[in-house]
Tab-separated table of C-alpha atoms in Angstrom:
chain	number	residue	atom	x	y	z
A	19	UNK	CA	10.413	-1.647	-14.299
A	20	UNK	CA	8.444	0.903	-16.232
A	21	UNK	CA	8.055	4.202	-14.682
A	22	UNK	CA	6.365	7.671	-15.297
A	23	UNK	CA	7.304	11.043	-13.943
A	24	UNK	CA	4.934	13.887	-12.955
A	25	UNK	CA	6.456	17.179	-11.657
A	26	UNK	CA	5.408	20.772	-12.604
A	27	UNK	CA	9.104	21.857	-12.726
A	28	UNK	CA	10.786	21.076	-16.064
A	29	UNK	CA	14.096	21.062	-14.581
A	30	UNK	CA	13.165	18.452	-12.009
A	31	UNK	CA	11.675	16.436	-14.911
A	32	UNK	CA	14.948	16.627	-16.878
A	33	UNK	CA	16.840	15.454	-13.820
A	34	UNK	CA	14.736	12.593	-13.118
A	35	UNK	CA	14.844	11.658	-16.733
A	36	UNK	CA	18.479	11.678	-16.511
A	37	UNK	CA	18.575	9.384	-13.527
A	38	UNK	CA	16.219	6.992	-15.311
A	39	UNK	CA	18.224	6.911	-18.540
A	40	UNK	CA	21.395	5.748	-16.695
A	41	UNK	CA	19.618	3.203	-14.016
A	42	UNK	CA	19.488	-0.418	-15.410
A	43	UNK	CA	16.050	-1.958	-15.855
A	44	UNK	CA	14.148	1.248	-15.692
A	45	UNK	CA	12.002	2.077	-18.660
A	46	UNK	CA	10.522	5.513	-19.024
A	47	UNK	CA	6.967	5.634	-20.415
A	48	UNK	CA	6.107	9.338	-20.005
A	49	UNK	CA	7.110	12.622	-18.387
A	50	UNK	CA	4.372	15.200	-17.519
A	51	UNK	CA	4.600	18.685	-16.234
A	52	UNK	CA	0.706	18.890	-15.939
A	53	UNK	CA	-0.704	16.446	-13.474
A	54	UNK	CA	-4.324	16.625	-14.874
A	55	UNK	CA	-2.757	15.576	-18.374
A	56	UNK	CA	-0.860	12.740	-16.640
A	57	UNK	CA	-4.029	11.112	-15.220
A	58	UNK	CA	-5.283	9.219	-18.383
A	59	UNK	CA	-1.873	8.038	-19.392
A	60	UNK	CA	-1.109	6.726	-16.028
A	61	UNK	CA	-4.484	4.986	-15.946
A	62	UNK	CA	-4.084	3.396	-19.199
A	63	UNK	CA	-0.230	2.536	-19.148
A	64	UNK	CA	-0.345	1.228	-15.543
A	65	UNK	CA	3.552	2.018	-14.952
A	66	UNK	CA	5.132	-0.019	-12.147
A	67	UNK	CA	6.523	3.110	-10.680
A	68	UNK	CA	5.277	6.630	-10.539
A	69	UNK	CA	7.839	9.488	-9.474
A	70	UNK	CA	5.466	12.092	-8.231
A	71	UNK	CA	5.824	15.656	-6.997
A	72	UNK	CA	3.387	16.674	-4.390
A	73	UNK	CA	2.888	20.300	-4.559
A	74	UNK	CA	1.384	21.043	-7.883
A	75	UNK	CA	-1.298	23.451	-9.174
A	76	UNK	CA	-4.941	21.986	-10.281
A	77	UNK	CA	-4.240	18.656	-8.943
A	78	UNK	CA	-1.672	17.940	-6.358
A	79	UNK	CA	0.507	14.674	-5.945
A	80	UNK	CA	-1.496	13.401	-2.825
A	81	UNK	CA	-4.850	13.692	-4.891
A	82	UNK	CA	-3.348	12.151	-7.804
A	83	UNK	CA	-2.055	9.237	-5.995
A	84	UNK	CA	-5.404	8.125	-4.915
A	85	UNK	CA	-6.480	7.971	-8.731
A	86	UNK	CA	-3.775	5.663	-10.045
A	87	UNK	CA	-3.880	1.854	-10.804
A	88	UNK	CA	-3.610	-0.482	-7.871
A	89	UNK	CA	-0.554	-2.002	-9.481
A	90	UNK	CA	1.342	1.256	-9.800
A	91	UNK	CA	3.632	2.236	-6.726
A	92	UNK	CA	4.555	5.887	-5.818
A	93	UNK	CA	7.938	7.343	-5.086
A	94	UNK	CA	7.156	10.943	-4.008
A	95	UNK	CA	9.463	13.665	-4.979
A	96	UNK	CA	8.995	17.053	-3.156
A	97	UNK	CA	11.062	19.917	-1.711
A	98	UNK	CA	8.869	19.932	1.466
A	99	UNK	CA	9.734	17.348	3.949
A	100	UNK	CA	6.598	18.105	5.888
A	101	UNK	CA	4.747	15.945	3.406
A	102	UNK	CA	6.633	12.871	4.632
A	103	UNK	CA	4.047	11.321	6.919
A	104	UNK	CA	1.216	11.941	4.469
A	105	UNK	CA	3.006	9.826	1.811
A	106	UNK	CA	2.493	6.776	3.810
A	107	UNK	CA	-1.311	7.224	3.661
A	108	UNK	CA	-1.218	6.442	0.013
A	109	UNK	CA	1.231	3.529	0.650
A	110	UNK	CA	4.116	5.275	-1.150
A	111	UNK	CA	7.257	3.303	-1.468
A	112	UNK	CA	9.642	6.119	-0.641
A	113	UNK	CA	9.891	9.900	-0.255
A	114	UNK	CA	12.754	11.727	-2.049
A	115	UNK	CA	13.455	15.260	-0.906
A	116	UNK	CA	14.721	17.772	-3.359
A	117	UNK	CA	17.408	18.641	-4.507
A	118	UNK	CA	17.512	14.730	-5.206
A	119	UNK	CA	20.885	12.979	-5.403
A	120	UNK	CA	21.324	9.842	-7.815
A	121	UNK	CA	22.371	7.717	-4.787
A	122	UNK	CA	19.030	8.522	-2.931
A	123	UNK	CA	17.272	7.680	-6.289
A	124	UNK	CA	18.837	4.531	-6.675
A	125	UNK	CA	18.122	3.438	-3.110
A	126	UNK	CA	14.463	4.195	-3.849
A	127	UNK	CA	14.376	2.218	-6.943
A	128	UNK	CA	16.105	-0.616	-5.159
A	129	UNK	CA	13.292	-0.537	-2.561
A	130	UNK	CA	10.758	-0.710	-5.527
A	131	UNK	CA	12.496	-3.862	-6.819
A	132	UNK	CA	12.236	-5.485	-3.573
A	133	UNK	CA	8.705	-4.736	-3.338
A	134	UNK	CA	7.834	-6.078	-6.671
A	135	UNK	CA	10.101	-9.201	-6.280
A	136	UNK	CA	8.451	-10.147	-2.941
A	137	UNK	CA	5.099	-8.583	-2.588
A	138	UNK	CA	3.135	-8.633	-5.807
A	139	UNK	CA	2.202	-11.702	-8.073
A	140	UNK	CA	2.760	-11.328	-11.985
A	141	UNK	CA	-0.254	-9.165	-13.188
A	142	UNK	CA	-1.602	-9.167	-16.531
A	143	UNK	CA	-2.831	-6.082	-18.240
A	144	UNK	CA	-6.275	-7.626	-18.709
A	145	UNK	CA	-6.508	-8.003	-14.793
A	146	UNK	CA	-5.688	-4.263	-13.913
A	147	UNK	CA	-8.639	-2.696	-12.498
A	148	UNK	CA	-10.669	-6.097	-11.813
A	149	UNK	CA	-11.902	-6.232	-8.282
A	150	UNK	CA	-11.383	-9.358	-6.496
A	151	UNK	CA	-13.846	-11.032	-4.119
A	152	UNK	CA	-14.218	-9.860	-0.412
A	153	UNK	CA	-13.026	-6.381	-0.262
A	154	UNK	CA	-10.571	-5.991	-3.225
A	155	UNK	CA	-6.759	-5.419	-3.027
A	156	UNK	CA	-3.520	-5.450	-4.788
A	157	UNK	CA	-1.892	-8.395	-2.828
A	158	UNK	CA	-2.953	-11.413	-4.699
A	159	UNK	CA	-0.622	-14.350	-4.195
A	160	UNK	CA	1.844	-12.251	-2.192
A	161	UNK	CA	3.466	-14.184	0.649
A	162	UNK	CA	5.059	-10.924	2.096
A	163	UNK	CA	4.640	-7.155	2.257
A	164	UNK	CA	6.728	-4.354	3.224
A	165	UNK	CA	6.010	-1.982	6.082
A	166	UNK	CA	7.835	1.016	7.333
A	167	UNK	CA	8.679	0.477	10.907
A	168	UNK	CA	10.685	2.887	12.838
A	169	UNK	CA	11.957	4.621	9.771
A	170	UNK	CA	12.975	1.571	7.831
A	171	UNK	CA	11.284	-0.986	5.509
A	172	UNK	CA	10.574	-4.222	6.864
A	173	UNK	CA	9.602	-7.440	5.364
A	174	UNK	CA	6.530	-8.955	6.948
A	175	UNK	CA	5.464	-12.578	6.424
A	176	UNK	CA	1.626	-12.639	5.815
A	177	UNK	CA	1.369	-16.106	7.268
A	178	UNK	CA	2.346	-14.640	10.666
A	179	UNK	CA	-0.312	-11.914	10.669
A	180	UNK	CA	-2.980	-12.560	13.171
A	181	UNK	CA	-4.960	-9.392	12.644
A	182	UNK	CA	-4.676	-5.485	12.095
A	183	UNK	CA	-6.005	-2.830	14.178
A	184	UNK	CA	-6.529	0.956	13.100
A	185	UNK	CA	-6.062	3.802	15.381
A	186	UNK	CA	-6.360	7.343	13.890
A	187	UNK	CA	-3.676	7.571	11.042
A	188	UNK	CA	-1.722	4.593	12.347
A	189	UNK	CA	-2.335	0.717	12.122
A	190	UNK	CA	-0.962	-2.020	14.325
A	191	UNK	CA	-0.018	-5.419	12.825
A	192	UNK	CA	-0.435	-8.286	15.670
A	193	UNK	CA	1.861	-11.080	14.578
A	194	UNK	CA	2.127	-14.640	15.786
A	195	UNK	CA	5.733	-14.284	16.492
A	196	UNK	CA	5.880	-10.722	18.018
A	197	UNK	CA	5.190	-9.800	21.662
A	198	UNK	CA	4.400	-6.092	20.419
A	199	UNK	CA	2.435	-5.268	17.455
A	200	UNK	CA	4.243	-3.626	14.317
A	201	UNK	CA	3.213	0.151	14.165
A	202	UNK	CA	3.209	1.828	10.757
A	203	UNK	CA	1.842	5.102	9.472
A	204	UNK	CA	-1.083	3.848	7.349
A	205	UNK	CA	-4.777	4.154	6.984
A	206	UNK	CA	-6.888	0.867	7.192
A	207	UNK	CA	-8.221	1.427	3.717
A	208	UNK	CA	-4.591	1.376	2.490
A	209	UNK	CA	-3.941	-1.733	4.445
A	210	UNK	CA	-7.094	-3.380	3.106
A	211	UNK	CA	-5.755	-2.667	-0.417
A	212	UNK	CA	-2.404	-4.071	0.345
A	213	UNK	CA	-3.417	-7.415	1.764
A	214	UNK	CA	-4.646	-10.335	-0.388
A	215	UNK	CA	-8.535	-10.395	-0.054
A	216	UNK	CA	-8.741	-14.325	-0.035
A	217	UNK	CA	-6.700	-14.500	2.992
A	218	UNK	CA	-7.766	-11.191	4.939
A	219	UNK	CA	-11.158	-9.580	5.612
A	220	UNK	CA	-12.102	-6.326	7.063
A	221	UNK	CA	-14.848	-7.049	9.835
A	222	UNK	CA	-15.346	-3.898	11.406
A	223	UNK	CA	-14.265	-0.223	11.196
A	224	UNK	CA	-10.908	-0.819	13.066
A	225	UNK	CA	-10.010	-4.493	12.503
A	226	UNK	CA	-8.998	-6.631	9.650
A	227	UNK	CA	-8.507	-10.507	10.399
A	228	UNK	CA	-6.422	-13.307	9.051
A	229	UNK	CA	-9.103	-15.777	7.954
A	230	UNK	CA	-6.915	-18.871	8.561
A	231	UNK	CA	-6.221	-17.660	12.061
A	232	UNK	CA	-9.693	-17.566	13.249
A	233	UNK	CA	-10.153	-20.083	16.061
A	234	UNK	CA	-13.867	-19.718	16.431
A	235	UNK	CA	-17.108	-17.439	15.870
A	236	UNK	CA	-19.793	-17.450	18.478
A	237	UNK	CA	-23.592	-16.835	17.923
A	238	UNK	CA	-22.982	-13.099	18.653
A	239	UNK	CA	-20.711	-12.865	15.577
A	240	UNK	CA	-17.543	-12.381	17.867
A	241	UNK	CA	-14.351	-13.765	16.256
A	242	UNK	CA	-11.841	-15.235	18.693
A	243	UNK	CA	-8.391	-14.910	17.186
A	244	UNK	CA	-5.012	-14.650	18.926
A	245	UNK	CA	-5.795	-13.234	22.599
A	246	UNK	CA	-8.540	-10.857	20.893
A	247	UNK	CA	-12.201	-10.983	20.767
A	248	UNK	CA	-13.401	-8.908	17.698
A	249	UNK	CA	-16.913	-8.128	16.934
A	250	UNK	CA	-18.265	-8.160	13.324
A	251	UNK	CA	-20.244	-4.979	12.776
A	252	UNK	CA	-23.441	-4.627	10.772
A	253	UNK	CA	-21.603	-3.113	7.910
A	254	UNK	CA	-19.254	-6.077	7.305
A	255	UNK	CA	-21.683	-8.864	8.661
A	256	UNK	CA	-22.984	-9.713	5.167
A	257	UNK	CA	-19.739	-10.150	3.644
A	258	UNK	CA	-18.293	-12.286	6.525
A	259	UNK	CA	-21.198	-14.482	6.706
A	260	UNK	CA	-20.980	-15.061	2.921
A	261	UNK	CA	-17.381	-16.227	3.614
A	262	UNK	CA	-18.360	-18.626	6.342
A	263	UNK	CA	-21.324	-20.008	4.166
A	264	UNK	CA	-18.784	-20.711	1.349
A	265	UNK	CA	-16.594	-22.553	3.692
A	266	UNK	CA	-19.379	-24.407	5.702
A	267	UNK	CA	-22.661	-24.544	3.395
A	268	UNK	CA	-25.763	-24.509	5.363
A	269	UNK	CA	-24.012	-23.174	8.387
């Protein structure tokens, strides 16, 4: 996996560089102490991993995390544990609290390996930045995703997801094989980017549905799925109807 380090503390950068150097299968592309200078290199090189400090001058880590390529996954490195929940809003893979120990670093790298092994299809450099149909996303042909549930990463099969519901800064994944939803600290926008757009679609501000799990759609644009009835709202109606027309021309 290729990686980039961004931290305004030179000593923290040196420590992470030493960790990367002795970790098999990690290749360091660049290190930066200036987050603004890092932007262009990260966008151009699209590293697999970004080791990113949060509290930095000019452009903080949270702001930078919203500007990186879809294929780059973030591991936050910070001295402030109060940022932990915020890190999940940008789909961070892990959160390393300073002073960082090598065993914790290795555990975060292993999570990243698992993520790329199970969650993302091969991505060519030419495809980075292209927007797929029906809402975009980085999921592609992935069959699973990892979600942080009750403090642990859990591998979730996309084929079992019925729909996703948003509630403030949390989302609930309703599964075919689970009596209760899986609750994780994410935004709906982050989930929309995680899920493969050919299989999932956002139909209103609070719901994303699995297209192959829809039982029926009535004349009022209400979707019947699982035990739920979900209304397609005006902002999403045109995209949803385009999908239906592609499946049933002339409908």
